[in-house]
mmCIF file of C-alpha atoms in Angstrom:
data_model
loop_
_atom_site.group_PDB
_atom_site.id
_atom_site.type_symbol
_atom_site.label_atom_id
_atom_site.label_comp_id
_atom_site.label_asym_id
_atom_site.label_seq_id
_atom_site.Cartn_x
_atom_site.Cartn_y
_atom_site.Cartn_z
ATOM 1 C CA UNK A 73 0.000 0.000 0.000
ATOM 2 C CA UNK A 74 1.190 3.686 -0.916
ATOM 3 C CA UNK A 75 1.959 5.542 2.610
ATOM 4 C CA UNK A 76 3.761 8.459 1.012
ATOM 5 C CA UNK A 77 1.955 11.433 -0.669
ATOM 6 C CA UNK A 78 2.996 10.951 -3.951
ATOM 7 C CA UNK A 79 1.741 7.795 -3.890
ATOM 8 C CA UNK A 80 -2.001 8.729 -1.739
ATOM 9 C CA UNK A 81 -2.515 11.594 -4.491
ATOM 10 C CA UNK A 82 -1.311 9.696 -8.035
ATOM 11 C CA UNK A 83 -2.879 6.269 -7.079
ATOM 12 C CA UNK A 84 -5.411 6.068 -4.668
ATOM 13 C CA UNK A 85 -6.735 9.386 -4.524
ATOM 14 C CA UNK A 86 -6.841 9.664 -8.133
ATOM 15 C CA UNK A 87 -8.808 6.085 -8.128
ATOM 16 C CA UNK A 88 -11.272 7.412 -6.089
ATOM 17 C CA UNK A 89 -11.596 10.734 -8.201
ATOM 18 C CA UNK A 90 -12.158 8.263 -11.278
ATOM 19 C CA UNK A 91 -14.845 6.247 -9.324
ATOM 20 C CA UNK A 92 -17.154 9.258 -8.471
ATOM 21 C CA UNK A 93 -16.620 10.440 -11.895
ATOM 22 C CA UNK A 94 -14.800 13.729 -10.883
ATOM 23 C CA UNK A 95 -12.467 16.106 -12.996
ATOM 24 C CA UNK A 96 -10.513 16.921 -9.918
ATOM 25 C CA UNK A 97 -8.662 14.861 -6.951
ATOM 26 C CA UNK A 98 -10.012 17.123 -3.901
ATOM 27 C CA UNK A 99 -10.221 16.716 -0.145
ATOM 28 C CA UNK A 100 -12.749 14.017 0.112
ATOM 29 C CA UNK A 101 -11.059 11.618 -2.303
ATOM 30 C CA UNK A 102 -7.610 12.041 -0.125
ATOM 31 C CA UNK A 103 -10.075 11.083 2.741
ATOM 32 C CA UNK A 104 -11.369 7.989 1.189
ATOM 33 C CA UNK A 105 -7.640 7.413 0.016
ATOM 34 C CA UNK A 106 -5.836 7.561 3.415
ATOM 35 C CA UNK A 107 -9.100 5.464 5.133
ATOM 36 C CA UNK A 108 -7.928 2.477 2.821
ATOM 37 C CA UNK A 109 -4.894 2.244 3.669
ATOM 38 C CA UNK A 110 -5.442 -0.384 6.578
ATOM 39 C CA UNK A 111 -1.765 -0.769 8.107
ATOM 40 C CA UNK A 112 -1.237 2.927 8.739
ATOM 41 C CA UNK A 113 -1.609 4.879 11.874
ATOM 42 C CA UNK A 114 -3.914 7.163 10.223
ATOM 43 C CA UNK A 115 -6.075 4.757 9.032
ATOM 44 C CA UNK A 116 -6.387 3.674 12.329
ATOM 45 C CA UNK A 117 -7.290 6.937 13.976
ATOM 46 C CA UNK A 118 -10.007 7.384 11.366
ATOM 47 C CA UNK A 119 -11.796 3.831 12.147
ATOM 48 C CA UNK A 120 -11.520 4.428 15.608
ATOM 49 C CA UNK A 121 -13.649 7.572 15.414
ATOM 50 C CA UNK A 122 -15.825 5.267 13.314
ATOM 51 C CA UNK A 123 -14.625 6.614 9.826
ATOM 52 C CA UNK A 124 -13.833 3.667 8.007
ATOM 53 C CA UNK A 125 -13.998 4.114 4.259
ATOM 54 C CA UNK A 126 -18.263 3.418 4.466
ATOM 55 C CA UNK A 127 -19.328 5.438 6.647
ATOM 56 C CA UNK A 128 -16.961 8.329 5.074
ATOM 57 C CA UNK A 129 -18.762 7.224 1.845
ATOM 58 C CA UNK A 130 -22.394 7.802 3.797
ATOM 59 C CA UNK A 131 -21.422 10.879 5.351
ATOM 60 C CA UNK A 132 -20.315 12.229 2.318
ATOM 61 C CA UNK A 133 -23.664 11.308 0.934
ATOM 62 C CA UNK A 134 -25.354 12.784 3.750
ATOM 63 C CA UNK A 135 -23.688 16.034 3.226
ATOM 64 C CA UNK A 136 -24.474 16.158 -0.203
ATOM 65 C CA UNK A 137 -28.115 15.445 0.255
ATOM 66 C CA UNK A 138 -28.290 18.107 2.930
ATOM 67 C CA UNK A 139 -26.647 20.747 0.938
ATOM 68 C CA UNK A 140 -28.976 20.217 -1.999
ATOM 69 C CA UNK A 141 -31.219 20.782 0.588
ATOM 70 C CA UNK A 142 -30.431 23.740 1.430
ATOM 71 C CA UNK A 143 -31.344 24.858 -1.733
ATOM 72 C CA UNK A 144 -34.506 23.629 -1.961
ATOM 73 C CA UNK A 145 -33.459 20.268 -3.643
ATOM 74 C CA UNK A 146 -34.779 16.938 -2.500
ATOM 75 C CA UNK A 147 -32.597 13.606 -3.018
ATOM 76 C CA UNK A 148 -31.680 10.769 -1.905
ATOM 77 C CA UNK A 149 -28.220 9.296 -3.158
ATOM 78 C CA UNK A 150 -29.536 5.918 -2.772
ATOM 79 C CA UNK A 151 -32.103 6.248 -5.464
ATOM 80 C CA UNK A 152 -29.631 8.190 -8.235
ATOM 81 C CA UNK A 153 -27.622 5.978 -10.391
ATOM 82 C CA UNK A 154 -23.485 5.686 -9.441
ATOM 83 C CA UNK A 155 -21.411 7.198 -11.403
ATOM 84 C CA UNK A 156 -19.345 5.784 -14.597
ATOM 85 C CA UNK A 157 -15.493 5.097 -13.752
ATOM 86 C CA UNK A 158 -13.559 6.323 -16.769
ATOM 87 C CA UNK A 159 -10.478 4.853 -17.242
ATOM 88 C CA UNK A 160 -9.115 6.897 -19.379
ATOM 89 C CA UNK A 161 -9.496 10.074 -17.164
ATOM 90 C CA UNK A 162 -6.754 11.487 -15.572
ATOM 91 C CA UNK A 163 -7.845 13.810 -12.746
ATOM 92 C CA UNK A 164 -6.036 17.080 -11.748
ATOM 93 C CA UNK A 165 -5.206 17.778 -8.211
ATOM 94 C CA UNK A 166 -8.176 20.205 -7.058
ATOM 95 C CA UNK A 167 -8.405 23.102 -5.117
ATOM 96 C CA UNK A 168 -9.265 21.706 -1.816
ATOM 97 C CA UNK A 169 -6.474 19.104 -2.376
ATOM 98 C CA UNK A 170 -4.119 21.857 -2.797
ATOM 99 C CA UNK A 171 -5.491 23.735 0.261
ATOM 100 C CA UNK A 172 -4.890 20.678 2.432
ATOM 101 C CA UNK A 173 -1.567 20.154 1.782
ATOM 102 C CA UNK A 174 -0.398 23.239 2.139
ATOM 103 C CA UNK A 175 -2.282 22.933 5.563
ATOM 104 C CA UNK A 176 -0.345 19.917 6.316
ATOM 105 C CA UNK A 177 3.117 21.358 5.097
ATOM 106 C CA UNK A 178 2.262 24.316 7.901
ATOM 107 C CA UNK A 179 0.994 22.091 10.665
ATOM 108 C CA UNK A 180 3.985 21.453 13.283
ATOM 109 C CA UNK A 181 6.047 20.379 13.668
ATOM 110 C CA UNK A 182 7.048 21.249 10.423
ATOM 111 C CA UNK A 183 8.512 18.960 7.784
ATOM 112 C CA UNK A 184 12.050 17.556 8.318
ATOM 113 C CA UNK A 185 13.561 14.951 6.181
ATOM 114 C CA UNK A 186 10.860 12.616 6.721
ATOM 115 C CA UNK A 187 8.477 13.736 4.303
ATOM 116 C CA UNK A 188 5.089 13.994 4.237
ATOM 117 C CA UNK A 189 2.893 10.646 5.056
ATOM 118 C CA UNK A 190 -0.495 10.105 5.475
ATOM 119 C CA UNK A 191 -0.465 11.287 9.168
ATOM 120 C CA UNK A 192 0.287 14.928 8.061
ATOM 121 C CA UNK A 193 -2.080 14.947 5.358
ATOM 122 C CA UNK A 194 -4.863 13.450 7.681
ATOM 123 C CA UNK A 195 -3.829 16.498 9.536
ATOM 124 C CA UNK A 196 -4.243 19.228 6.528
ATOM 125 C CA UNK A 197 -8.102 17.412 6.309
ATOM 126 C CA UNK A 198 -8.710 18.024 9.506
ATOM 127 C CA UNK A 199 -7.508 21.390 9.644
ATOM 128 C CA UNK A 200 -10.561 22.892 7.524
ATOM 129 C CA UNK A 201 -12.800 24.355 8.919
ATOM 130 C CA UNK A 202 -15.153 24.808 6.222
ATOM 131 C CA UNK A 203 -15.845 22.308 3.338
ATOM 132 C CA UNK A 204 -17.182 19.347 2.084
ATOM 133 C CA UNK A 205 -15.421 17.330 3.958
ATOM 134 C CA UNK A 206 -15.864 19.816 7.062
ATOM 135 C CA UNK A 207 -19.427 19.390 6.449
ATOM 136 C CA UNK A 208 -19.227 15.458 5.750
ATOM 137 C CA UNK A 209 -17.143 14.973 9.753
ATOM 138 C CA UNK A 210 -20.219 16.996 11.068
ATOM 139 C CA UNK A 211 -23.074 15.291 9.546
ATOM 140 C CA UNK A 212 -21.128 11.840 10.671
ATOM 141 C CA UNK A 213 -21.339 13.418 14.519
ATOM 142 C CA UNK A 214 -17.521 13.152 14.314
ATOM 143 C CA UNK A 215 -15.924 15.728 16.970
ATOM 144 C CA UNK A 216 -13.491 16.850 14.177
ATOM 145 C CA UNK A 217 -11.025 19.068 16.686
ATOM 146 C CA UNK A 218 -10.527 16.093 18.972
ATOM 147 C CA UNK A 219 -9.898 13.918 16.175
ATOM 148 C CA UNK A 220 -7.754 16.970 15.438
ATOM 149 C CA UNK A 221 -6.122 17.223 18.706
ATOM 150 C CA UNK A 222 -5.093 13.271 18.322
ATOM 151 C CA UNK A 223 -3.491 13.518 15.238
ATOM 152 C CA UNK A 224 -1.930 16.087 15.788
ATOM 153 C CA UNK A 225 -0.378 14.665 18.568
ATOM 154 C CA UNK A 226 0.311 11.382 16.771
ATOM 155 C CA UNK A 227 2.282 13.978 14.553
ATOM 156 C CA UNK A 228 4.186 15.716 17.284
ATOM 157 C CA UNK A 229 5.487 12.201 17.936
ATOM 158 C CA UNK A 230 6.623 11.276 15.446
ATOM 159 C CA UNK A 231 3.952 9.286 13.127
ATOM 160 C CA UNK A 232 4.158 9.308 9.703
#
């Protein structure tokens, strides 16, 4: 499994881009990315605040359908038809993707020789405040800033 960033954001990010039929790689697609990849300490921090990759998948849903109702618009994901993998598509790296990694580069400690794994970058989601993915933790009844606090302390020492 991919554990560095390169890696999250070309393969497995990109993979999930390509399966919900998006242009872009962006924040929630990172998300889904980092939630797959079982052995890491990340991973692990997300399924023990209950975010394993399904119920980031229906909380994502769940924000969707309440933002389209917002605006007047009822629908349930359940009852629209998925979306059409292409292949051939080769999504960009998206705003929001962009936004949380610079997040991550910021977050201290900063960035030594080590890199940037998936513990930082779990650390550049969790840093927005606003966003889908903002939106997504909250509809899931995930306390983002003390899944915040933890990885950023998992950070501090020393987790990839």
């Amino acid at each position: 499994m991919p554990s560095d960033v390169r890696s999250i954001l070309v393969r497995s990010a990109r993979d999930e881009a390509r399966r919900d039929g998006s242009r872009t790689i962006e924040a929630e697609h990172v998300l889904l990315a980092l939630a797959r990849l079982d052995e890491t300490a990340a991973a692990r921090l997300l399924a023990e605040a209950g975010l394993t990759e399904g119920a980031i998948r229906d909380a994502l849903n769940r924000e969707w359908e309440q933002s389209l109702a917002v605006a007047g618009i009822a629908v349930r994901t359940g009852s629209l038809p998925e979306a059409t993998p292409d292949p051939d598509r080769h999504p960009q790296i998206g705003e929001s993707t962009k936004l949380l990694l610079k997040r991550a580069m910021d977050a201290p400690p900063k960035i030594g020789g080590g890199g940037m794994g998936p513990m930082r970058m779990l650390v550049g989601i969790l840093d927005a405040e606003r966003g889908r993915v903002a939106r997504a933790f909250a509809a899931a009844g995930v306390d983002r800033a003390a899944l915040r606090a933890r990885a950023g302390a998992a950070l501090a020492a020393g987790t990839r």
